[in-house]
Amino acid sequence: MHDIRALRENPAAFDAALSRRGGAGVSDAVLKLDEARRGAIHAAETAQAEQNAASKLVGKAKASGDEAEFERLRALVGDKKAEVAAMQARAKELDEELTALLMGIPNLPYDDTPEGTDESDNVEIRRWGEPRTLDFAPREHYEIPAVLPGMDFETAAKLSGARFVVLSGAVARVHRALAQFMLDTHVEDNGLTETWTPVLVRDEMMLGTGQLPKFGEDSYRTTNGWWLVPTAEVTLTNIVNGLTVEQSSLPRRYVAHTQCFRSEAGSAGRDTAGMLRQHQFEKVEMVSITHPDNSREELDRMTGCAEGILERLGLPYRTVVLCTGDMGFGARRTHDIEVWLPGQNMYREISSVSVCGDFQARRMNARFKPTAGGKPDFLHTLNGSGLAVGRCLIAVLENGQQADGSVELPQALHPWLRGRTRITAQGALV
């Protein structure tokens, strides 16, 4: 959601920023609709004033015995009442049209967000770790002998269809341990508040974080109207939906481990092998609610939290700044963290950390009360994966694979596995 006043004041700047994302200018259409809406509101207010004035005269005419004037004024009041109702209905209709138009416009990038059209224009800002030099041909995660007994796509397809998996035994244990390790690290070392939230939400919550109205096809909806969350960003961010919080309570930093659900409507044919792109998956999600002055600093802090998980696991990664054409709908700047997958011989996204400015807060009407006094202002929101659990499992398996088909597990995970350190080529956790 955008500030209509800022757009009125500088429509050219708004269109210029939108064009950096590859979008066409919309200020003319927005301002035309806004002018019509304000005109309808003014007309309704004028008619209401005329109705009120005539109403006051009706009684006087009746008291004076002027029956003709009384009837004229009574008819005028009736006409004005109908006119007010019509004008108010028109103003409401135009307001809804304007809101829908603004809701469909993506967030504007920060000036220092690199301009580009797709992922080839993203800018790498750092790397950590060196990929292992292997003396054997690396396998993808679903081909590793140690993994085969515990990763069952055939049974999942019978149960649910394509892009699902059944994990069991050692693989399921490592998957669970990864989520526990991430949560404990974020809570104990990074200062986030562990949160457990529903995975079914109302329309308003999806609207608040920007999944609706434009991207409904990317998510699943139940027959009674709930949405399955595509990420805990939806629930964690909407904790402040409709609230005005004290500035002293900021920043609010949340973390949650949830099931996530995505239809992958726009990804037909992409990454269909293995469990890289699933309809149902688990993610440890971070959300920060901040004062506007601190959101850019918070972006770097959150990125460091996600990177730190990979460093503790000894997984090589690179961090890139997404260009304007590759950013998500609600972001002003995004840092993607890509982990090294030897089976694919490439880096693949495992976390995306975004600062949204006041974009989501305006949609949710989420504000803070300044400590120094004055008018409440909109909060800033940020979200990021810390990390995608399934993709982290893939990275652990592929980077830990051995020539004999076994998998050596990161030392950081050993406490969460009760001292187990590897998966044998036969699939046993030992």
Tab-separated table of C-alpha atoms in Angstrom:
chain	number	residue	atom	x	y	z
A	1	MET	CA	0.000	0.000	0.000
A	2	HIS	CA	1.282	3.434	-0.872
A	3	ASP	CA	0.915	6.876	0.668
A	4	ILE	CA	-1.537	8.673	-1.614
A	5	ARG	CA	-0.373	12.052	-0.306
A	6	ALA	CA	3.227	11.370	-1.332
A	7	LEU	CA	2.014	10.293	-4.755
A	8	ARG	CA	-0.014	13.515	-5.144
A	9	GLU	CA	3.003	15.611	-4.202
A	10	ASN	CA	5.448	13.963	-6.611
A	11	PRO	CA	3.804	11.652	-9.155
A	12	ALA	CA	6.813	11.779	-11.492
A	13	ALA	CA	9.122	10.413	-8.780
A	14	PHE	CA	6.629	7.655	-7.997
A	15	ASP	CA	6.446	6.559	-11.631
A	16	ALA	CA	10.218	6.767	-11.989
A	17	ALA	CA	10.725	4.465	-9.005
A	18	LEU	CA	8.104	2.061	-10.310
A	19	SER	CA	9.764	2.010	-13.734
A	20	ARG	CA	12.947	0.709	-12.077
A	21	ARG	CA	10.957	-2.441	-11.333
A	22	GLY	CA	9.861	-2.638	-14.968
A	23	GLY	CA	6.382	-1.306	-14.250
A	24	ALA	CA	4.450	1.215	-16.279
A	25	GLY	CA	3.547	4.592	-14.784
A	26	VAL	CA	0.319	4.542	-12.794
A	27	SER	CA	0.184	7.989	-11.232
A	28	ASP	CA	-2.224	9.398	-13.839
A	29	ALA	CA	-4.742	6.622	-13.253
A	30	VAL	CA	-4.368	6.820	-9.478
A	31	LEU	CA	-4.717	10.605	-9.316
A	32	LYS	CA	-7.714	10.617	-11.662
A	33	LEU	CA	-9.494	8.096	-9.448
A	34	ASP	CA	-8.413	9.964	-6.324
A	35	GLU	CA	-9.796	13.241	-7.714
A	36	ALA	CA	-13.130	11.603	-8.539
A	37	ARG	CA	-13.265	10.066	-5.041
A	38	ARG	CA	-12.565	13.371	-3.338
A	39	GLY	CA	-15.108	15.065	-5.579
A	40	ALA	CA	-17.768	12.551	-4.557
A	41	ILE	CA	-16.899	13.037	-0.889
A	42	HIS	CA	-17.156	16.820	-1.263
A	43	ALA	CA	-20.480	16.517	-3.084
A	44	ALA	CA	-21.832	14.241	-0.341
A	45	GLU	CA	-20.697	16.660	2.364
A	46	THR	CA	-22.251	19.622	0.501
A	47	ALA	CA	-25.547	17.801	0.045
A	48	GLN	CA	-25.479	16.778	3.723
A	49	ALA	CA	-24.993	20.411	4.784
A	50	GLU	CA	-27.879	21.499	2.559
A	51	GLN	CA	-30.055	18.724	4.012
A	52	ASN	CA	-29.229	19.792	7.554
A	53	ALA	CA	-29.979	23.439	6.774
A	54	ALA	CA	-33.330	22.570	5.178
A	55	SER	CA	-34.223	20.318	8.114
A	56	LYS	CA	-33.830	23.221	10.528
A	57	LEU	CA	-36.226	25.328	8.444
A	58	VAL	CA	-38.921	22.648	8.227
A	59	GLY	CA	-39.965	23.121	11.839
A	60	LYS	CA	-40.045	26.909	11.518
A	61	ALA	CA	-42.259	26.708	8.435
A	62	LYS	CA	-44.630	24.355	10.231
A	63	ALA	CA	-44.774	26.610	13.285
A	64	SER	CA	-45.482	29.700	11.148
A	65	GLY	CA	-48.381	27.971	9.425
A	66	ASP	CA	-46.822	28.325	5.978
A	67	GLU	CA	-47.997	24.959	4.666
A	68	ALA	CA	-46.642	25.477	1.148
A	69	GLU	CA	-43.162	26.333	2.423
A	70	PHE	CA	-43.377	23.432	4.838
A	71	GLU	CA	-44.127	20.968	2.021
A	72	ARG	CA	-41.422	22.451	-0.206
A	73	LEU	CA	-38.787	22.162	2.492
A	74	ARG	CA	-39.899	18.664	3.446
A	75	ALA	CA	-39.589	17.572	-0.183
A	76	LEU	CA	-36.172	19.258	-0.378
A	77	VAL	CA	-34.989	17.383	2.710
A	78	GLY	CA	-36.152	14.114	1.132
A	79	ASP	CA	-34.355	14.903	-2.134
A	80	LYS	CA	-31.158	15.873	-0.319
A	81	LYS	CA	-31.310	12.726	1.793
A	82	ALA	CA	-31.456	10.607	-1.347
A	83	GLU	CA	-28.693	12.693	-2.928
A	84	VAL	CA	-26.476	12.269	0.147
A	85	ALA	CA	-27.011	8.495	0.110
A	86	ALA	CA	-26.166	8.303	-3.599
A	87	MET	CA	-23.059	10.473	-3.217
A	88	GLN	CA	-21.858	8.505	-0.191
A	89	ALA	CA	-22.356	5.242	-2.057
A	90	ARG	CA	-20.417	6.623	-5.020
A	91	ALA	CA	-17.627	7.864	-2.757
A	92	LYS	CA	-17.408	4.441	-1.118
A	93	GLU	CA	-17.315	2.747	-4.525
A	94	LEU	CA	-14.522	5.033	-5.731
A	95	ASP	CA	-12.625	4.575	-2.470
A	96	GLU	CA	-12.757	0.798	-2.911
A	97	GLU	CA	-11.547	1.136	-6.511
A	98	LEU	CA	-8.657	3.354	-5.412
A	99	THR	CA	-7.704	0.977	-2.592
A	100	ALA	CA	-7.765	-1.988	-4.990
A	101	LEU	CA	-5.568	-0.098	-7.458
A	102	LEU	CA	-3.055	0.878	-4.782
A	103	MET	CA	-3.068	-2.661	-3.345
A	104	GLY	CA	-1.949	-4.011	-6.719
A	105	ILE	CA	1.080	-1.723	-7.087
A	106	PRO	CA	4.377	-3.254	-5.866
A	107	ASN	CA	6.606	-1.579	-3.324
A	108	LEU	CA	9.090	1.000	-4.551
A	109	PRO	CA	12.780	0.001	-4.391
A	110	TYR	CA	15.319	1.923	-2.369
A	111	ASP	CA	17.588	4.127	-4.451
A	112	ASP	CA	20.558	1.832	-3.814
A	113	THR	CA	18.730	-1.329	-4.856
A	114	PRO	CA	20.503	-2.430	-8.065
A	115	GLU	CA	18.463	-1.991	-11.212
A	116	GLY	CA	17.892	-4.976	-13.465
A	117	THR	CA	15.381	-7.297	-15.071
A	118	ASP	CA	16.108	-10.788	-13.700
A	119	GLU	CA	18.454	-12.850	-11.531
A	120	SER	CA	21.360	-12.311	-13.923
A	121	ASP	CA	21.434	-8.678	-12.738
A	122	ASN	CA	21.676	-9.535	-9.025
A	123	VAL	CA	24.817	-8.289	-7.289
A	124	GLU	CA	26.970	-10.556	-5.144
A	125	ILE	CA	28.201	-8.808	-1.993
A	126	ARG	CA	30.101	-11.592	-0.211
A	127	ARG	CA	30.990	-15.273	-0.035
A	128	TRP	CA	31.798	-17.514	2.890
A	129	GLY	CA	33.494	-20.908	2.905
A	130	GLU	CA	35.129	-22.952	0.172
A	131	PRO	CA	33.276	-25.806	-1.527
A	132	ARG	CA	34.920	-29.162	-0.820
A	133	THR	CA	37.167	-30.641	-3.473
A	134	LEU	CA	35.747	-34.113	-4.048
A	135	ASP	CA	37.614	-37.056	-5.538
A	136	PHE	CA	34.352	-38.601	-6.694
A	137	ALA	CA	31.370	-37.450	-8.723
A	138	PRO	CA	28.948	-35.746	-6.282
A	139	ARG	CA	25.360	-36.935	-6.227
A	140	GLU	CA	22.218	-34.890	-5.778
A	141	HIS	CA	20.545	-35.356	-2.402
A	142	TYR	CA	17.967	-37.891	-3.567
A	143	GLU	CA	20.661	-40.077	-5.203
A	144	ILE	CA	22.935	-40.472	-2.146
A	145	PRO	CA	22.835	-44.099	-0.872
A	146	ALA	CA	22.560	-42.965	2.767
A	147	VAL	CA	19.468	-40.943	1.888
A	148	LEU	CA	17.594	-43.445	-0.273
A	149	PRO	CA	15.923	-45.385	2.602
A	150	GLY	CA	14.625	-42.202	4.224
A	151	MET	CA	13.383	-40.066	1.316
A	152	ASP	CA	10.337	-41.569	-0.387
A	153	PHE	CA	8.773	-39.677	-3.288
A	154	GLU	CA	6.784	-42.646	-4.608
A	155	THR	CA	4.741	-43.077	-1.447
A	156	ALA	CA	4.255	-39.305	-1.198
A	157	ALA	CA	2.932	-39.252	-4.773
A	158	LYS	CA	0.465	-41.997	-3.841
A	159	LEU	CA	-0.653	-40.020	-0.812
A	160	SER	CA	-0.745	-36.518	-2.248
A	161	GLY	CA	0.615	-36.262	-5.804
A	162	ALA	CA	3.729	-34.648	-7.222
A	163	ARG	CA	6.051	-32.364	-5.231
A	164	PHE	CA	5.580	-34.045	-1.882
A	165	VAL	CA	7.944	-36.297	0.073
A	166	VAL	CA	7.818	-38.755	2.963
A	167	LEU	CA	10.871	-38.547	5.214
A	168	SER	CA	11.680	-41.328	7.669
A	169	GLY	CA	14.416	-42.700	9.873
A	170	ALA	CA	17.734	-40.893	9.911
A	171	VAL	CA	16.744	-38.329	7.279
A	172	ALA	CA	13.609	-37.311	9.204
A	173	ARG	CA	15.677	-37.095	12.394
A	174	VAL	CA	18.236	-34.783	10.800
A	175	HIS	CA	15.441	-32.659	9.305
A	176	ARG	CA	13.911	-32.207	12.774
A	177	ALA	CA	17.279	-31.534	14.357
A	178	LEU	CA	17.970	-28.765	11.857
A	179	ALA	CA	14.743	-26.964	12.777
A	180	GLN	CA	15.507	-27.287	16.496
A	181	PHE	CA	19.069	-26.068	15.976
A	182	MET	CA	17.867	-23.027	14.030
A	183	LEU	CA	15.204	-22.110	16.589
A	184	ASP	CA	17.510	-22.477	19.575
A	185	THR	CA	20.247	-20.453	17.883
A	186	HIS	CA	17.894	-17.612	16.973
A	187	VAL	CA	16.341	-17.519	20.436
A	188	GLU	CA	19.440	-17.970	22.594
A	189	ASP	CA	22.091	-16.234	20.502
A	190	ASN	CA	20.205	-13.810	18.231
A	191	GLY	CA	17.608	-12.531	20.681
A	192	LEU	CA	14.470	-13.447	18.740
A	193	THR	CA	11.227	-14.342	20.501
A	194	GLU	CA	10.086	-17.871	19.733
A	195	THR	CA	6.485	-17.805	18.533
A	196	TRP	CA	3.980	-20.499	17.598
A	197	THR	CA	1.251	-19.360	15.217
A	198	PRO	CA	-1.652	-20.827	13.212
A	199	VAL	CA	-1.073	-21.951	9.640
A	200	LEU	CA	-4.652	-21.077	8.653
A	201	VAL	CA	-5.390	-17.366	8.245
A	202	ARG	CA	-8.127	-15.012	7.096
A	203	ASP	CA	-8.154	-12.940	3.903
A	204	GLU	CA	-7.212	-9.778	5.785
A	205	MET	CA	-3.943	-11.298	6.974
A	206	MET	CA	-2.892	-12.275	3.445
A	207	LEU	CA	-3.845	-8.779	2.273
A	208	GLY	CA	-1.756	-7.251	5.037
A	209	THR	CA	1.498	-8.852	3.954
A	210	GLY	CA	0.824	-8.614	0.214
A	211	GLN	CA	-0.055	-12.181	-0.819
A	212	LEU	CA	-3.489	-10.860	-1.785
A	213	PRO	CA	-5.100	-9.656	-3.916
A	214	LYS	CA	-2.539	-10.250	-6.658
A	215	PHE	CA	-0.980	-13.606	-5.810
A	216	GLY	CA	-3.842	-15.749	-4.593
A	217	GLU	CA	-3.063	-18.454	-7.141
A	218	ASP	CA	0.288	-19.064	-5.453
A	219	SER	CA	-1.382	-20.213	-2.220
A	220	TYR	CA	-3.988	-22.732	-1.123
A	221	ARG	CA	-7.421	-21.811	0.201
A	222	THR	CA	-9.735	-24.069	2.165
A	223	THR	CA	-13.392	-24.514	1.281
A	224	ASN	CA	-14.442	-22.444	4.299
A	225	GLY	CA	-12.274	-19.477	3.343
A	226	TRP	CA	-9.059	-19.870	5.314
A	227	TRP	CA	-5.684	-19.634	3.582
A	228	LEU	CA	-2.800	-21.993	4.282
A	229	VAL	CA	0.179	-19.767	5.004
A	230	PRO	CA	2.946	-19.713	2.372
A	231	THR	CA	5.296	-18.571	5.160
A	232	ALA	CA	5.058	-17.553	8.807
A	233	GLU	CA	5.780	-14.011	7.605
A	234	VAL	CA	2.005	-13.732	7.262
A	235	THR	CA	1.178	-14.534	10.870
A	236	LEU	CA	4.223	-12.994	12.555
A	237	THR	CA	3.925	-9.654	10.739
A	238	ASN	CA	0.180	-9.460	11.296
A	239	ILE	CA	0.658	-9.671	15.060
A	240	VAL	CA	0.698	-5.853	14.888
A	241	ASN	CA	-2.208	-5.627	12.433
A	242	GLY	CA	-4.464	-2.749	13.503
A	243	LEU	CA	-2.327	-1.877	16.523
A	244	THR	CA	-0.611	1.296	17.668
A	245	VAL	CA	2.332	0.164	19.792
A	246	GLU	CA	4.645	2.130	22.040
A	247	GLN	CA	7.963	3.096	20.463
A	248	SER	CA	9.670	1.745	23.578
A	249	SER	CA	8.494	-1.769	22.615
A	250	LEU	CA	10.533	-1.679	19.387
A	251	PRO	CA	12.166	-3.533	17.817
A	252	ARG	CA	9.972	-6.612	18.051
A	253	ARG	CA	11.838	-9.656	16.756
A	254	TYR	CA	9.965	-12.907	16.212
A	255	VAL	CA	10.914	-16.373	14.999
A	256	ALA	CA	8.606	-19.299	14.220
A	257	HIS	CA	8.967	-22.797	12.828
A	258	THR	CA	5.944	-23.737	10.731
A	259	GLN	CA	4.688	-25.858	7.927
A	260	CYS	CA	4.364	-23.738	4.776
A	261	PHE	CA	2.242	-24.329	1.693
A	262	ARG	CA	2.711	-23.028	-1.838
A	263	SER	CA	0.972	-24.045	-5.031
A	264	GLU	CA	4.057	-23.158	-7.125
A	265	ALA	CA	1.603	-21.984	-9.781
A	266	GLY	CA	4.267	-20.129	-11.750
A	267	SER	CA	6.987	-22.757	-11.570
A	268	ALA	CA	5.779	-25.580	-13.804
A	269	GLY	CA	8.676	-27.749	-14.881
A	270	ARG	CA	11.185	-26.142	-12.485
A	271	ASP	CA	13.145	-28.222	-9.979
A	272	THR	CA	10.762	-31.155	-10.128
A	273	ALA	CA	13.412	-33.697	-9.076
A	274	GLY	CA	14.034	-34.194	-5.376
A	275	MET	CA	12.658	-31.991	-2.604
A	276	LEU	CA	14.034	-28.608	-3.658
A	277	ARG	CA	10.636	-27.185	-4.620
A	278	GLN	CA	7.717	-28.685	-2.705
A	279	HIS	CA	4.067	-27.819	-2.137
A	280	GLN	CA	4.484	-28.456	1.599
A	281	PHE	CA	7.676	-27.650	3.447
A	282	GLU	CA	9.023	-26.361	6.749
A	283	LYS	CA	10.666	-23.031	7.383
A	284	VAL	CA	12.076	-21.147	10.331
A	285	GLU	CA	10.959	-17.585	9.669
A	286	MET	CA	12.252	-14.356	11.186
A	287	VAL	CA	10.182	-11.159	11.325
A	288	SER	CA	11.217	-7.788	12.747
A	289	ILE	CA	8.942	-4.841	13.502
A	290	THR	CA	11.006	-1.659	13.818
A	291	HIS	CA	11.110	2.096	14.021
A	292	PRO	CA	11.535	3.603	10.505
A	293	ASP	CA	14.983	4.951	11.385
A	294	ASN	CA	16.307	1.472	12.160
A	295	SER	CA	14.954	-0.781	9.434
A	296	ARG	CA	17.975	-0.688	7.118
A	297	GLU	CA	20.301	-1.580	9.981
A	298	GLU	CA	17.886	-4.355	10.928
A	299	LEU	CA	18.104	-5.775	7.395
A	300	ASP	CA	21.843	-6.312	7.845
A	301	ARG	CA	21.345	-7.789	11.310
A	302	MET	CA	18.748	-10.282	10.074
A	303	THR	CA	20.921	-11.225	7.098
A	304	GLY	CA	23.740	-11.946	9.543
A	305	CYS	CA	21.427	-14.159	11.623
A	306	ALA	CA	20.631	-16.311	8.579
A	307	GLU	CA	24.235	-16.405	7.416
A	308	GLY	CA	25.319	-17.439	10.901
A	309	ILE	CA	23.237	-20.626	10.717
A	310	LEU	CA	25.072	-21.691	7.567
A	311	GLU	CA	28.454	-20.800	9.037
A	312	ARG	CA	27.827	-22.924	12.129
A	313	LEU	CA	26.864	-25.796	9.857
A	314	GLY	CA	29.997	-25.264	7.763
A	315	LEU	CA	28.003	-24.782	4.560
A	316	PRO	CA	29.566	-22.508	1.908
A	317	TYR	CA	27.281	-19.720	0.728
A	318	ARG	CA	27.144	-16.448	-1.118
A	319	THR	CA	24.952	-13.413	-0.430
A	320	VAL	CA	23.489	-11.339	-3.240
A	321	VAL	CA	21.391	-8.179	-3.427
A	322	LEU	CA	18.400	-8.774	-5.672
A	323	CYS	CA	17.942	-6.359	-8.537
A	324	THR	CA	14.707	-4.431	-8.945
A	325	GLY	CA	13.322	-6.902	-11.480
A	326	ASP	CA	13.909	-9.959	-9.269
A	327	MET	CA	12.574	-8.615	-5.950
A	328	GLY	CA	9.364	-9.729	-4.341
A	329	PHE	CA	6.194	-7.638	-4.510
A	330	GLY	CA	6.469	-6.120	-1.027
A	331	ALA	CA	10.236	-5.552	-0.785
A	332	ARG	CA	12.285	-2.390	-1.026
A	333	ARG	CA	15.581	-4.263	-0.809
A	334	THR	CA	16.278	-7.987	-0.568
A	335	HIS	CA	19.344	-10.022	0.356
A	336	ASP	CA	19.275	-13.591	-0.947
A	337	ILE	CA	21.577	-16.144	0.626
A	338	GLU	CA	22.506	-19.018	-1.672
A	339	VAL	CA	24.034	-22.213	-0.317
A	340	TRP	CA	26.477	-24.371	-2.268
A	341	LEU	CA	24.981	-27.644	-3.566
A	342	PRO	CA	27.716	-29.897	-4.957
A	343	GLY	CA	25.173	-32.230	-6.552
A	344	GLN	CA	24.023	-29.364	-8.781
A	345	ASN	CA	27.448	-27.697	-8.867
A	346	MET	CA	25.873	-24.348	-8.096
A	347	TYR	CA	24.614	-22.023	-5.381
A	348	ARG	CA	20.868	-22.183	-4.675
A	349	GLU	CA	18.674	-19.867	-2.628
A	350	ILE	CA	18.143	-20.930	0.973
A	351	SER	CA	17.096	-17.604	2.516
A	352	SER	CA	15.610	-14.346	1.364
A	353	VAL	CA	15.711	-11.378	3.768
A	354	SER	CA	13.693	-8.293	2.851
A	355	VAL	CA	12.974	-4.856	4.238
A	356	CYS	CA	9.496	-3.641	3.312
A	357	GLY	CA	9.560	-0.146	4.814
A	358	ASP	CA	6.022	0.944	5.729
A	359	PHE	CA	4.466	-0.911	2.764
A	360	GLN	CA	2.948	-3.748	4.821
A	361	ALA	CA	2.250	-1.538	7.827
A	362	ARG	CA	0.020	0.723	5.709
A	363	ARG	CA	-1.919	-2.304	4.479
A	364	MET	CA	-2.318	-3.477	8.083
A	365	ASN	CA	-2.747	-0.020	9.651
A	366	ALA	CA	0.085	-0.821	12.071
A	367	ARG	CA	1.596	2.195	13.811
A	368	PHE	CA	3.748	3.229	16.745
A	369	LYS	CA	3.353	6.063	19.238
A	370	PRO	CA	6.547	8.172	19.347
A	371	THR	CA	8.184	8.382	22.762
A	372	ALA	CA	8.706	12.125	22.284
A	373	GLY	CA	5.021	12.619	21.568
A	374	GLY	CA	3.290	13.603	18.383
A	375	LYS	CA	1.177	11.796	15.834
A	376	PRO	CA	1.477	7.987	15.532
A	377	ASP	CA	3.485	6.885	12.494
A	378	PHE	CA	3.628	3.689	10.469
A	379	LEU	CA	5.961	0.913	11.541
A	380	HIS	CA	8.557	-0.707	9.304
A	381	THR	CA	8.532	-4.474	8.760
A	382	LEU	CA	11.159	-7.006	7.697
A	383	ASN	CA	11.062	-10.737	7.068
A	384	GLY	CA	13.549	-13.450	6.255
A	385	SER	CA	14.105	-17.191	6.234
A	386	GLY	CA	16.302	-18.415	8.988
A	387	LEU	CA	16.341	-20.930	7.197
A	388	ALA	CA	14.247	-23.051	4.831
A	389	VAL	CA	14.571	-26.379	6.658
A	390	GLY	CA	14.171	-28.694	3.664
A	391	ARG	CA	16.713	-26.834	1.575
A	392	CYS	CA	19.106	-26.810	4.511
A	393	LEU	CA	18.654	-30.588	4.772
A	394	ILE	CA	19.556	-30.890	1.086
A	395	ALA	CA	22.675	-28.796	1.620
A	396	VAL	CA	23.767	-30.827	4.671
A	397	LEU	CA	23.296	-34.104	2.815
A	398	GLU	CA	25.026	-33.021	-0.382
A	399	ASN	CA	27.937	-31.250	1.299
A	400	GLY	CA	28.456	-34.084	3.753
A	401	GLN	CA	28.309	-36.936	1.250
A	402	GLN	CA	31.243	-39.360	1.124
A	403	ALA	CA	32.610	-41.575	-1.616
A	404	ASP	CA	31.233	-44.712	0.102
A	405	GLY	CA	27.665	-43.333	0.028
A	406	SER	CA	27.536	-42.259	3.673
A	407	VAL	CA	26.960	-38.700	4.936
A	408	GLU	CA	29.061	-36.925	7.555
A	409	LEU	CA	26.876	-34.527	9.559
A	410	PRO	CA	27.939	-31.041	10.739
A	411	GLN	CA	29.416	-30.903	14.221
A	412	ALA	CA	26.969	-28.164	15.183
A	413	LEU	CA	24.099	-30.653	14.806
A	414	HIS	CA	25.610	-33.391	16.995
A	415	PRO	CA	24.028	-32.161	20.279
A	416	TRP	CA	20.571	-32.205	18.655
A	417	LEU	CA	21.215	-35.759	17.427
A	418	ARG	CA	22.344	-37.037	20.850
A	419	GLY	CA	25.898	-37.441	19.679
A	420	ARG	CA	25.205	-39.134	16.347
A	421	THR	CA	27.626	-37.889	13.725
A	422	ARG	CA	26.822	-39.535	10.401
A	423	ILE	CA	24.360	-41.533	8.307
A	424	THR	CA	25.767	-44.797	7.029
A	425	ALA	CA	25.493	-45.835	3.404
A	426	GLN	CA	22.684	-48.161	4.558
A	427	GLY	CA	20.716	-45.241	6.047
A	428	ALA	CA	21.423	-45.719	9.749
A	429	LEU	CA	22.105	-42.764	12.036
A	430	VAL	CA	25.221	-43.547	14.070
